[in-house]
CSV table of C-alpha atoms in Angstrom, one decimal:
chain,number,residue,atom,x,y,z
A,1,MET,CA,-3.9,20.8,9.3
A,2,THR,CA,-5.8,23.4,7.2
A,3,THR,CA,-6.2,20.8,4.2
A,4,LYS,CA,-9.8,20.3,3.1
A,5,LEU,CA,-10.8,17.2,2.2
A,6,GLN,CA,-14.0,15.8,0.7
A,7,ARG,CA,-16.8,14.2,3.1
A,8,ILE,CA,-17.9,10.7,2.8
A,9,GLN,CA,-21.4,9.4,3.3
A,10,ALA,CA,-21.6,7.0,6.2
A,11,ARG,CA,-21.6,3.3,5.7
A,12,PRO,CA,-20.4,0.2,7.3
A,13,ASP,CA,-16.9,-0.2,5.6
A,14,TYR,CA,-15.2,2.7,3.7
A,15,VAL,CA,-11.6,2.1,4.4
A,16,ASP,CA,-10.9,2.1,0.7
A,17,GLU,CA,-12.5,5.4,0.1
A,18,VAL,CA,-10.8,6.9,3.0
A,19,TYR,CA,-7.4,5.6,1.7
A,20,LYS,CA,-8.0,6.9,-2.0
A,21,ALA,CA,-9.0,10.1,-0.8
A,22,LEU,CA,-5.8,10.6,1.2
A,23,LEU,CA,-3.8,9.0,-1.6
A,24,ASP,CA,-5.3,11.5,-4.1
A,25,ALA,CA,-4.6,14.6,-1.9
A,26,ILE,CA,-1.0,13.4,-1.3
A,27,SER,CA,-0.5,12.6,-5.0
A,28,ASP,CA,-1.8,15.9,-6.4
A,29,GLY,CA,0.2,18.0,-3.9
A,30,THR,CA,-2.9,19.0,-1.9
A,31,MET,CA,-1.5,17.5,1.2
A,32,ALA,CA,2.1,18.5,0.7
A,33,PRO,CA,5.2,16.7,1.8
A,34,GLY,CA,5.8,17.5,5.4
A,35,VAL,CA,2.1,18.3,6.3
A,36,ARG,CA,1.2,17.0,9.7
A,37,PHE,CA,-2.2,15.6,10.4
A,38,THR,CA,-4.1,13.4,13.1
A,39,GLN,CA,-6.5,10.5,12.8
A,40,GLU,CA,-9.2,12.8,14.6
A,41,GLU,CA,-8.7,15.7,12.2
A,42,ILE,CA,-9.3,13.3,9.2
A,43,ALA,CA,-12.2,11.6,10.4
A,44,GLU,CA,-14.0,14.9,11.4
A,45,GLN,CA,-13.3,16.4,8.1
A,46,MET,CA,-14.3,13.3,6.0
A,47,ASN,CA,-17.4,12.6,8.3
A,48,VAL,CA,-16.3,8.9,9.0
A,49,SER,CA,-15.2,7.2,12.4
A,50,ARG,CA,-11.7,7.0,13.4
A,51,SER,CA,-11.3,3.3,12.8
A,52,PRO,CA,-11.3,3.5,8.9
A,53,VAL,CA,-9.1,6.3,9.1
A,54,LEU,CA,-6.7,4.4,11.3
A,55,GLN,CA,-6.5,1.7,8.7
A,56,ALA,CA,-6.1,3.8,5.7
A,57,ILE,CA,-3.2,5.5,7.6
A,58,ARG,CA,-1.6,2.0,8.1
A,59,LEU,CA,-2.0,1.4,4.5
A,60,LEU,CA,-0.3,4.8,3.5
A,61,LYS,CA,2.6,4.0,6.1
A,62,LYS,CA,3.1,0.5,4.3
A,63,ASP,CA,3.2,2.4,1.0
A,64,GLY,CA,5.9,4.9,2.4
A,65,LEU,CA,3.6,7.9,2.0
A,66,VAL,CA,3.3,8.9,5.5
A,67,GLN,CA,5.4,8.6,8.7
A,68,ASP,CA,5.1,8.9,12.4
A,69,ALA,CA,5.5,12.6,13.4
A,70,PRO,CA,7.3,13.8,16.4
A,71,GLY,CA,4.8,14.1,19.2
A,72,LYS,CA,1.2,13.3,18.0
A,73,GLY,CA,0.0,12.3,14.3
A,74,VAL,CA,1.7,11.6,11.2
A,75,LEU,CA,3.2,13.7,8.3
A,76,VAL,CA,3.4,13.1,4.6
A,77,THR,CA,6.7,11.6,3.9
A,78,PRO,CA,9.1,14.2,2.5
A,79,LEU,CA,10.4,14.2,-0.9
A,80,THR,CA,14.1,14.2,-2.0
A,81,VAL,CA,15.6,14.8,-5.3
A,82,ALA,CA,17.6,11.5,-4.9
A,83,SER,CA,14.7,9.3,-4.3
A,84,ILE,CA,13.0,10.8,-7.2
A,85,ARG,CA,15.9,10.1,-9.4
A,86,ASN,CA,16.3,6.4,-8.2
A,87,LEU,CA,12.6,5.9,-9.0
A,88,TYR,CA,12.9,7.4,-12.7
A,89,LEU,CA,15.9,5.1,-13.2
A,90,ILE,CA,13.6,2.0,-12.3
A,91,ARG,CA,10.7,3.5,-14.2
A,92,GLY,CA,12.8,4.1,-17.4
A,93,ALA,CA,13.8,0.6,-17.5
A,94,LEU,CA,10.3,-0.7,-17.4
A,95,ASP,CA,8.9,2.0,-19.8
A,96,ASN,CA,11.5,1.1,-22.3
A,97,LEU,CA,10.5,-2.5,-22.1
A,98,ALA,CA,6.9,-1.9,-22.4
A,99,ALA,CA,7.4,0.4,-25.6
A,100,LYS,CA,9.3,-2.2,-27.3
A,101,MET,CA,6.8,-5.0,-26.5
A,102,ALA,CA,3.9,-2.7,-27.4
A,103,ALA,CA,5.5,-2.0,-30.7
A,104,GLU,CA,6.0,-5.6,-31.4
A,105,ASN,CA,2.3,-6.0,-31.1
A,106,ARG,CA,1.8,-2.8,-33.2
A,107,HIS,CA,-0.6,-1.4,-30.6
A,108,GLN,CA,-3.1,1.4,-31.8
A,109,MET,CA,-3.5,3.7,-28.8
A,110,ASP,CA,-6.9,5.1,-28.5
A,111,PRO,CA,-6.5,8.8,-29.6
A,112,LYS,CA,-8.8,10.1,-26.9
A,113,ILE,CA,-5.9,9.5,-24.4
A,114,ILE,CA,-3.7,11.8,-26.1
A,115,GLU,CA,-6.4,14.3,-26.8
A,116,THR,CA,-7.5,14.1,-23.2
A,117,GLY,CA,-3.9,14.7,-22.0
A,118,ARG,CA,-3.4,17.8,-24.2
A,119,ARG,CA,-6.7,19.2,-23.0
A,120,VAL,CA,-6.1,18.8,-19.3
A,121,SER,CA,-2.7,20.2,-19.6
A,122,ARG,CA,-3.9,23.6,-20.5
A,123,GLY,CA,-5.9,23.6,-17.5
A,124,LYS,CA,-5.2,24.0,-13.8
A,125,ASP,CA,-6.6,20.4,-12.5
A,126,VAL,CA,-3.2,18.9,-11.4
A,127,LYS,CA,-4.8,15.4,-10.4
A,128,ALA,CA,-6.6,15.5,-13.9
A,129,MET,CA,-2.9,16.0,-15.5
A,130,VAL,CA,-1.4,13.3,-13.3
A,131,ASP,CA,-4.2,11.0,-14.0
A,132,ALA,CA,-3.7,11.4,-18.0
A,133,ASP,CA,0.0,11.0,-17.6
A,134,VAL,CA,-0.6,7.7,-15.8
A,135,ALA,CA,-3.2,6.5,-18.1
A,136,PHE,CA,-0.9,7.1,-21.2
A,137,HIS,CA,1.9,4.9,-19.8
A,138,HIS,CA,-0.6,2.2,-18.1
A,139,ASP,CA,-2.0,1.7,-21.8
A,140,ILE,CA,1.5,0.8,-22.9
A,141,TYR,CA,1.9,-1.4,-20.2
A,142,ALA,CA,-1.2,-3.1,-20.8
A,143,ALA,CA,-0.4,-3.5,-24.6
A,144,SER,CA,3.0,-4.9,-23.9
A,145,GLY,CA,1.1,-8.3,-23.0
A,146,ASN,CA,3.2,-8.7,-19.9
A,147,PRO,CA,1.2,-8.1,-16.7
A,148,LEU,CA,4.2,-8.1,-14.6
A,149,ILE,CA,5.4,-4.7,-16.1
A,150,ALA,CA,2.1,-2.8,-14.8
A,151,GLU,CA,2.4,-4.5,-11.5
A,152,SER,CA,6.0,-3.6,-11.0
A,153,ALA,CA,5.5,-0.1,-12.2
A,154,GLN,CA,2.5,0.5,-9.8
A,155,VAL,CA,5.0,0.5,-6.8
A,156,TYR,CA,6.9,3.5,-8.3
A,157,TRP,CA,3.9,5.3,-9.7
A,158,VAL,CA,2.5,5.7,-6.1
A,159,HIS,CA,5.4,8.1,-5.3
A,160,LEU,CA,5.9,9.5,-8.7
A,161,ARG,CA,2.3,10.8,-8.9
A,162,ARG,CA,3.0,13.0,-5.9
A,163,ALA,CA,6.3,14.3,-7.1
A,164,MET,CA,4.6,15.2,-10.3
A,165,GLY,CA,1.7,16.8,-8.4
A,166,THR,CA,4.0,18.8,-6.2
A,167,VAL,CA,5.9,20.3,-9.3
A,168,LEU,CA,2.8,20.8,-11.4
A,169,GLN,CA,1.3,22.8,-8.4
A,170,SER,CA,3.6,25.7,-9.4
A,171,SER,CA,4.6,25.1,-13.0
A,172,ALA,CA,2.6,25.5,-16.3
A,173,SER,CA,5.8,25.0,-18.5
A,174,GLN,CA,6.6,21.9,-20.7
A,175,ARG,CA,3.1,20.5,-20.6
A,176,GLN,CA,2.6,20.6,-24.0
A,177,SER,CA,5.9,19.2,-24.9
A,178,ILE,CA,5.5,16.1,-22.9
A,179,TRP,CA,2.1,15.3,-24.8
A,180,ASP,CA,4.2,15.9,-28.0
A,181,GLU,CA,6.7,13.4,-26.7
A,182,HIS,CA,3.9,10.8,-25.7
A,183,GLU,CA,2.4,11.4,-29.3
A,184,ALA,CA,5.8,10.5,-30.8
A,185,ILE,CA,6.1,7.3,-28.7
A,186,ALA,CA,2.6,6.1,-29.4
A,187,LYS,CA,3.2,6.7,-33.3
A,188,ALA,CA,6.4,4.5,-33.2
A,189,ILE,CA,4.5,2.0,-31.4
A,190,ALA,CA,1.7,1.9,-33.9
A,191,GLU,CA,4.3,1.6,-36.8
A,192,GLY,CA,5.9,-1.5,-35.1
A,193,ASP,CA,9.2,0.3,-34.8
A,194,ALA,CA,10.5,-1.3,-31.3
A,195,VAL,CA,13.8,0.5,-31.6
A,196,LYS,CA,12.6,4.0,-32.0
A,197,ALA,CA,9.9,3.3,-29.3
A,198,GLY,CA,12.5,2.3,-27.0
A,199,GLU,CA,14.8,5.2,-27.9
A,200,LEU,CA,12.0,7.7,-27.7
A,201,SER,CA,10.7,6.2,-24.3
A,202,ASP,CA,14.5,6.5,-22.9
A,203,LEU,CA,14.6,10.2,-24.0
A,204,HIS,CA,11.1,10.9,-22.5
A,205,THR,CA,11.9,9.4,-19.3
A,206,THR,CA,15.5,11.2,-19.0
A,207,LYS,CA,14.0,14.4,-19.7
A,208,ALA,CA,11.0,13.8,-17.3
A,209,ARG,CA,13.5,12.8,-14.5
A,210,GLU,CA,15.9,15.8,-14.9
A,211,TYR,CA,13.0,18.3,-15.2
A,212,LEU,CA,11.1,17.1,-12.1
A,213,ALA,CA,14.3,16.7,-10.1
A,214,SER,CA,15.3,20.4,-10.9
A,215,ARG,CA,12.0,21.8,-10.2
A,216,LEU,CA,11.6,19.7,-7.1
A,217,ASP,CA,15.1,20.9,-6.0
A,218,GLU,CA,13.6,24.6,-6.6
A,219,TYR,CA,10.4,23.9,-4.7
A,220,LEU,CA,12.3,22.3,-1.8
A,221,GLY,CA,14.5,25.2,-1.4
A,222,GLN,CA,11.5,27.6,-1.6
A,223,SER,CA,10.0,25.5,1.3
A,224,ASP,CA,13.1,25.7,3.4
A,225,GLN,CA,13.3,29.4,3.0
A,226,SER,CA,9.7,29.9,3.9
A,227,GLN,CA,10.1,27.9,7.3
């Protein structure tokens, strides 16, 4: 494995830090789908013992983000277009509900969320782009007043983040239009228009699903040709 990971200062218990570092690397595409690595490699790169790495890998397996590789080590679970489409169908239902409930509460989103999203979309920091997108949607989840929405969505966002990260590694298009859509949703919510907020949320999710699926299909095709 050639991926460079951030070293962690030694301390008695840092399983969470190792897990988060690996999760971020998988989410932003630094550790691409199919990349193989071993417990020893991660421990050496991050300057930690093998025990917390082993525990972090077990957590990633539970999340479905890594799987046993033939022979030795594990590999980042491959992405499929079908799985992304299925995830977005579930996410769409949750986002629609959250947008409507947030609109009923006439939630006023902090303008800095959209400002940050537009700013990072013009740069090259993929992790920042994904984090900004997640922050926007989680703000609406929280504004819905139903904590179960955020809890349910979290399961799917773990996988959606890495699909977004993989695509954004090679795509600079549509980043601003995504935030145009976000701003329109936030405006409908602030105005208390639940119907419009739900419709805009559905449209946004559908466009994101089809765009990610098409880009991912292209990415996977290119990966196959390079092997």
